[in-house]
Amino acid sequence: MKRLISSPLKILGLLTILLGLLIVVFTYGYLIVLALIFVGVGLMLYLIDYGIKRFLRDRKSFWALQSIFAILYISSVFVTYMTWQEHNYIIFPKNFKGQAGIIFGIAGYPELPKTKFWKKTIVMPNDGVLITSTKMEDIPNTIRYAYADSPEFDNTSINWDPNFGIDCIVCDSRIETWLFQTGSEGSAVKDIMTSLCNEIASRKMTSAYKSISSAIQTDSRGPYLWLNSNSLTSLPNGLEKFNLYKVILSGNKFKEVPEQIFRIKSLEDLIMADNPINKFPCKITQLQYLKSVSFAKTGIKQVDCDLSQLDSLEHFDLSGNELTLFPELIKSIPKLTWLSLNDNQLSDLSFIDGRLRKLEILYLYTNKIKNISTETIFLGNLKELLLFDNEIERIPDNISDLKNLEKLEIWNNPIKYISPKISQLKNLKSIRIDDDYLTQTDKDNLKKWLPNCEINYQTRNEKLLELQK
């Protein structure tokens, strides 16, 4: 044992090897590569010790060189450890709540403070928004937080998104940001990022970052904007110059339809699904070429404006909004042929009247509808009806009103009776229905009544398999 620790380098070598072995033990081999590096360094120290002993016979020179190598090793270990511990120390204002962020790479703004002793102290302004010309890649990617009134380290109450950025869309620049969220959700930083994009587009300032790919794409119908699930709260100006035919903004944080959308006079398709929009935008009537609009999974429950000016609108999607009453003014759309009301809380078909005679496709699945009532008399032009996942027990005589129906989805309903008048649906090409309560005679009759129709049965075993998936 004495021979293993007879010099400073041997002592350091042994300690390094033991540290490597402990890493293996305490991490159950997960950091074995790091452990092997430590063991290798330890063995190298023993090799250096052996070389010094062999080529230096003078005792004084031996110990001097041992001391020099030991000091160099300890210093390098210290520097390596402190570099590994290098971090940004971000101090938020006292009692700060909401959205904060550091916006990087904007020319003309101050640089972040220099790193001192492996720590870069960044004091956030009172509004929580710090704009800097420093690039994100030039600072440590580790952070620690504190509040101005409590300088102790705190990382439990702040959510950090180090990869948030937005493309300026109307130019090839991009804004990169570290986004912080504490307490209630806000949009201050995102709105400032949009304002910076407007400044960049007008050449009043520049960003160090460029868009990797354009949010504006093109297909056979023309250019369209695809910004799905980007956590956006606002849009830059100038979108109207691209003559977009479609805008997809689903899965963002818009509380209202951005004003820039109403300036795109060429717009035909607008998808605002899955945004926290509570009020229906009456300005939508300015979009004279609009053919399809989706406000699915928003907070819209009422429409308070006349939509009769939307002469081109054919498809209206208001699914997933927990509607118990149908917004009556939707019926003022003169050429409405496609209506999506699935995933709501509707209990009947009483909302249907003569103003919906032009409907060709109607989605009513996943509601609480209990029966197919006589309002079907107004649906003579209907080609596709999706009623699955409701509470319907009977297919009544008035099903014959749907004389142009081609597709009927009525599975996941406790169907116990099918009227023979379903045979009058000469255009019906496919039907999918539950057979949990149907007898073999019911099935035989259905086949006899609809000889040219593809009939698919949803069995209980199939439901269980789908649930297990």
mmCIF file of N, CA and C in Angstrom, residues 384-449:
data_model
loop_
_atom_site.group_PDB
_atom_site.id
_atom_site.type_symbol
_atom_site.label_atom_id
_atom_site.label_comp_id
_atom_site.label_asym_id
_atom_site.label_seq_id
_atom_site.Cartn_x
_atom_site.Cartn_y
_atom_site.Cartn_z
ATOM 1 N N GLU A 384 -73.542 12.895 -46.626
ATOM 2 C CA GLU A 384 -72.736 12.229 -45.591
ATOM 3 C C GLU A 384 -73.213 12.659 -44.214
ATOM 4 N N LEU A 385 -73.560 11.680 -43.373
ATOM 5 C CA LEU A 385 -74.052 11.954 -42.022
ATOM 6 C C LEU A 385 -73.288 11.090 -41.028
ATOM 7 N N LEU A 386 -72.585 11.739 -40.120
ATOM 8 C CA LEU A 386 -71.816 11.035 -39.087
ATOM 9 C C LEU A 386 -72.485 11.267 -37.745
ATOM 10 N N LEU A 387 -73.090 10.198 -37.234
ATOM 11 C CA LEU A 387 -73.835 10.262 -35.977
ATOM 12 C C LEU A 387 -73.287 9.300 -34.919
ATOM 13 N N PHE A 388 -72.112 8.759 -35.148
ATOM 14 C CA PHE A 388 -71.604 7.761 -34.198
ATOM 15 C C PHE A 388 -71.299 8.410 -32.839
ATOM 16 N N ASP A 389 -71.242 7.558 -31.831
ATOM 17 C CA ASP A 389 -70.948 7.983 -30.457
ATOM 18 C C ASP A 389 -71.997 8.953 -29.921
ATOM 19 N N ASN A 390 -73.267 8.524 -30.016
ATOM 20 C CA ASN A 390 -74.377 9.268 -29.423
ATOM 21 C C ASN A 390 -75.214 8.295 -28.586
ATOM 22 N N GLU A 391 -76.504 8.599 -28.402
ATOM 23 C CA GLU A 391 -77.369 7.765 -27.559
ATOM 24 C C GLU A 391 -78.622 7.340 -28.327
ATOM 25 N N ILE A 392 -78.482 7.115 -29.614
ATOM 26 C CA ILE A 392 -79.626 6.823 -30.500
ATOM 27 C C ILE A 392 -79.973 5.337 -30.437
ATOM 28 N N GLU A 393 -81.257 5.030 -30.230
ATOM 29 C CA GLU A 393 -81.703 3.639 -30.129
ATOM 30 C C GLU A 393 -82.468 3.167 -31.367
ATOM 31 N N ARG A 394 -82.951 4.106 -32.188
ATOM 32 C CA ARG A 394 -83.801 3.718 -33.324
ATOM 33 C C ARG A 394 -83.380 4.480 -34.585
ATOM 34 N N ILE A 395 -83.462 3.797 -35.705
ATOM 35 C CA ILE A 395 -83.396 4.457 -37.013
ATOM 36 C C ILE A 395 -84.837 4.492 -37.517
ATOM 37 N N PRO A 396 -85.511 5.655 -37.421
ATOM 38 C CA PRO A 396 -86.965 5.719 -37.643
ATOM 39 C C PRO A 396 -87.339 5.810 -39.127
ATOM 40 N N ASP A 397 -88.668 5.885 -39.354
ATOM 41 C CA ASP A 397 -89.183 5.951 -40.728
ATOM 42 C C ASP A 397 -88.662 7.171 -41.485
ATOM 43 N N ASN A 398 -88.492 8.289 -40.764
ATOM 44 C CA ASN A 398 -88.111 9.527 -41.458
ATOM 45 C C ASN A 398 -86.658 9.503 -41.954
ATOM 46 N N ILE A 399 -85.975 8.398 -41.761
ATOM 47 C CA ILE A 399 -84.647 8.270 -42.364
ATOM 48 C C ILE A 399 -84.747 8.349 -43.893
ATOM 49 N N SER A 400 -85.921 8.020 -44.386
ATOM 50 C CA SER A 400 -86.148 8.046 -45.853
ATOM 51 C C SER A 400 -86.091 9.456 -46.413
ATOM 52 N N ASP A 401 -86.171 10.489 -45.532
ATOM 53 C CA ASP A 401 -86.049 11.866 -46.010
ATOM 54 C C ASP A 401 -84.684 12.129 -46.641
ATOM 55 N N LEU A 402 -83.672 11.362 -46.204
ATOM 56 C CA LEU A 402 -82.292 11.596 -46.656
ATOM 57 C C LEU A 402 -82.049 10.874 -47.976
ATOM 58 N N LYS A 403 -82.813 11.240 -48.980
ATOM 59 C CA LYS A 403 -82.841 10.477 -50.233
ATOM 60 C C LYS A 403 -81.535 10.515 -51.016
ATOM 61 N N ASN A 404 -80.665 11.503 -50.741
ATOM 62 C CA ASN A 404 -79.378 11.588 -51.438
ATOM 63 C C ASN A 404 -78.201 11.099 -50.591
ATOM 64 N N LEU A 405 -78.499 10.508 -49.432
ATOM 65 C CA LEU A 405 -77.435 10.086 -48.522
ATOM 66 C C LEU A 405 -76.601 8.966 -49.136
ATOM 67 N N GLU A 406 -75.263 9.141 -49.038
ATOM 68 C CA GLU A 406 -74.336 8.143 -49.569
ATOM 69 C C GLU A 406 -73.543 7.443 -48.465
ATOM 70 N N LYS A 407 -73.358 8.104 -47.328
ATOM 71 C CA LYS A 407 -72.566 7.515 -46.241
ATOM 72 C C LYS A 407 -73.238 7.804 -44.911
ATOM 73 N N LEU A 408 -73.423 6.748 -44.104
ATOM 74 C CA LEU A 408 -74.024 6.882 -42.776
ATOM 75 C C LEU A 408 -73.151 6.165 -41.743
ATOM 76 N N GLU A 409 -72.652 6.913 -40.786
ATOM 77 C CA GLU A 409 -71.856 6.349 -39.675
ATOM 78 C C GLU A 409 -72.690 6.511 -38.408
ATOM 79 N N ILE A 410 -73.193 5.388 -37.877
ATOM 80 C CA ILE A 410 -74.065 5.467 -36.707
ATOM 81 C C ILE A 410 -73.673 4.437 -35.652
ATOM 82 N N TRP A 411 -72.413 3.957 -35.709
ATOM 83 C CA TRP A 411 -71.914 3.002 -34.722
ATOM 84 C C TRP A 411 -71.706 3.688 -33.370
ATOM 85 N N ASN A 412 -71.479 2.854 -32.382
ATOM 86 C CA ASN A 412 -71.379 3.321 -30.983
ATOM 87 C C ASN A 412 -72.647 4.049 -30.548
ATOM 88 N N ASN A 413 -73.769 3.505 -30.990
ATOM 89 C CA ASN A 413 -75.104 3.888 -30.540
ATOM 90 C C ASN A 413 -75.856 2.587 -30.226
ATOM 91 N N PRO A 414 -76.704 2.588 -29.223
ATOM 92 C CA PRO A 414 -77.418 1.351 -28.854
ATOM 93 C C PRO A 414 -78.616 1.072 -29.774
ATOM 94 N N ILE A 415 -78.355 0.886 -31.063
ATOM 95 C CA ILE A 415 -79.426 0.710 -32.051
ATOM 96 C C ILE A 415 -80.180 -0.605 -31.794
ATOM 97 N N LYS A 416 -81.501 -0.475 -31.609
ATOM 98 C CA LYS A 416 -82.348 -1.655 -31.361
ATOM 99 C C LYS A 416 -83.416 -1.836 -32.452
ATOM 100 N N TYR A 417 -83.569 -0.822 -33.296
ATOM 101 C CA TYR A 417 -84.616 -0.912 -34.327
ATOM 102 C C TYR A 417 -84.160 -0.157 -35.576
ATOM 103 N N ILE A 418 -84.417 -0.769 -36.731
ATOM 104 C CA ILE A 418 -84.125 -0.128 -38.020
ATOM 105 C C ILE A 418 -85.402 -0.173 -38.858
ATOM 106 N N SER A 419 -85.864 0.980 -39.281
ATOM 107 C CA SER A 419 -87.083 1.039 -40.084
ATOM 108 C C SER A 419 -86.844 0.465 -41.476
ATOM 109 N N PRO A 420 -87.821 -0.290 -41.999
ATOM 110 C CA PRO A 420 -87.707 -0.796 -43.379
ATOM 111 C C PRO A 420 -87.576 0.321 -44.412
ATOM 112 N N LYS A 421 -87.983 1.542 -44.040
ATOM 113 C CA LYS A 421 -87.917 2.644 -44.988
ATOM 114 C C LYS A 421 -86.487 3.076 -45.306
ATOM 115 N N ILE A 422 -85.522 2.487 -44.586
ATOM 116 C CA ILE A 422 -84.128 2.753 -44.944
ATOM 117 C C ILE A 422 -83.836 2.246 -46.350
ATOM 118 N N SER A 423 -84.686 1.340 -46.805
ATOM 119 C CA SER A 423 -84.521 0.787 -48.160
ATOM 120 C C SER A 423 -84.712 1.839 -49.243
ATOM 121 N N GLN A 424 -85.334 2.986 -48.884
ATOM 122 C CA GLN A 424 -85.546 4.049 -49.864
ATOM 123 C C GLN A 424 -84.285 4.881 -50.128
ATOM 124 N N LEU A 425 -83.216 4.604 -49.358
ATOM 125 C CA LEU A 425 -81.959 5.328 -49.562
ATOM 126 C C LEU A 425 -81.175 4.645 -50.681
ATOM 127 N N LYS A 426 -81.617 4.867 -51.901
ATOM 128 C CA LYS A 426 -81.048 4.174 -53.062
ATOM 129 C C LYS A 426 -79.600 4.584 -53.346
ATOM 130 N N ASN A 427 -79.175 5.746 -52.848
ATOM 131 C CA ASN A 427 -77.816 6.222 -53.112
ATOM 132 C C ASN A 427 -76.821 5.840 -52.020
ATOM 133 N N LEU A 428 -77.314 5.182 -50.966
ATOM 134 C CA LEU A 428 -76.449 4.847 -49.837
ATOM 135 C C LEU A 428 -75.397 3.820 -50.255
ATOM 136 N N LYS A 429 -74.124 4.191 -50.089
ATOM 137 C CA LYS A 429 -73.035 3.322 -50.496
ATOM 138 C C LYS A 429 -72.388 2.602 -49.324
ATOM 139 N N SER A 430 -72.424 3.200 -48.135
ATOM 140 C CA SER A 430 -71.815 2.550 -46.960
ATOM 141 C C SER A 430 -72.531 2.962 -45.690
ATOM 142 N N ILE A 431 -72.623 2.011 -44.786
ATOM 143 C CA ILE A 431 -73.192 2.250 -43.465
ATOM 144 C C ILE A 431 -72.368 1.473 -42.449
ATOM 145 N N ARG A 432 -72.092 2.117 -41.323
ATOM 146 C CA ARG A 432 -71.409 1.436 -40.224
ATOM 147 C C ARG A 432 -72.290 1.572 -38.997
ATOM 148 N N ILE A 433 -72.599 0.431 -38.378
ATOM 149 C CA ILE A 433 -73.628 0.413 -37.343
ATOM 150 C C ILE A 433 -73.273 -0.600 -36.264
ATOM 151 N N ASP A 434 -73.748 -0.342 -35.055
ATOM 152 C CA ASP A 434 -73.571 -1.299 -33.957
ATOM 153 C C ASP A 434 -74.532 -2.467 -34.111
ATOM 154 N N ASP A 435 -74.057 -3.645 -33.740
ATOM 155 C CA ASP A 435 -74.971 -4.797 -33.778
ATOM 156 C C ASP A 435 -75.125 -5.442 -32.398
ATOM 157 N N ASP A 436 -74.813 -4.689 -31.359
ATOM 158 C CA ASP A 436 -74.925 -5.240 -30.002
ATOM 159 C C ASP A 436 -76.351 -5.674 -29.674
ATOM 160 N N TYR A 437 -77.338 -4.942 -30.203
ATOM 161 C CA TYR A 437 -78.726 -5.231 -29.889
ATOM 162 C C TYR A 437 -79.506 -5.731 -31.105
ATOM 163 N N LEU A 438 -78.824 -5.944 -32.216
ATOM 164 C CA LEU A 438 -79.495 -6.400 -33.428
ATOM 165 C C LEU A 438 -79.487 -7.930 -33.505
ATOM 166 N N THR A 439 -80.609 -8.468 -33.963
ATOM 167 C CA THR A 439 -80.695 -9.923 -34.159
ATOM 168 C C THR A 439 -80.163 -10.266 -35.548
ATOM 169 N N GLN A 440 -80.011 -11.551 -35.793
ATOM 170 C CA GLN A 440 -79.589 -11.978 -37.130
ATOM 171 C C GLN A 440 -80.641 -11.614 -38.177
ATOM 172 N N THR A 441 -81.903 -11.656 -37.745
ATOM 173 C CA THR A 441 -82.985 -11.248 -38.659
ATOM 174 C C THR A 441 -82.843 -9.783 -39.041
ATOM 175 N N ASP A 442 -82.496 -8.937 -38.061
ATOM 176 C CA ASP A 442 -82.281 -7.511 -38.352
ATOM 177 C C ASP A 442 -81.172 -7.344 -39.384
ATOM 178 N N LYS A 443 -80.121 -8.122 -39.229
ATOM 179 C CA LYS A 443 -78.996 -8.015 -40.159
ATOM 180 C C LYS A 443 -79.387 -8.498 -41.556
ATOM 181 N N ASP A 444 -80.129 -9.583 -41.595
ATOM 182 C CA ASP A 444 -80.578 -10.115 -42.890
ATOM 183 C C ASP A 444 -81.484 -9.127 -43.602
ATOM 184 N N ASN A 445 -82.374 -8.505 -42.822
ATOM 185 C CA ASN A 445 -83.270 -7.508 -43.407
ATOM 186 C C ASN A 445 -82.489 -6.312 -43.948
ATOM 187 N N LEU A 446 -81.497 -5.870 -43.160
ATOM 188 C CA LEU A 446 -80.708 -4.717 -43.579
ATOM 189 C C LEU A 446 -79.993 -5.011 -44.904
ATOM 190 N N LYS A 447 -79.491 -6.228 -45.023
ATOM 191 C CA LYS A 447 -78.824 -6.609 -46.260
ATOM 192 C C LYS A 447 -79.815 -6.659 -47.421
ATOM 193 N N LYS A 448 -81.020 -7.107 -47.134
ATOM 194 C CA LYS A 448 -82.059 -7.183 -48.160
ATOM 195 C C LYS A 448 -82.511 -5.787 -48.574
ATOM 196 N N TRP A 449 -82.643 -4.886 -47.592
ATOM 197 C CA TRP A 449 -83.099 -3.537 -47.887
ATOM 198 C C TRP A 449 -82.033 -2.704 -48.617
#
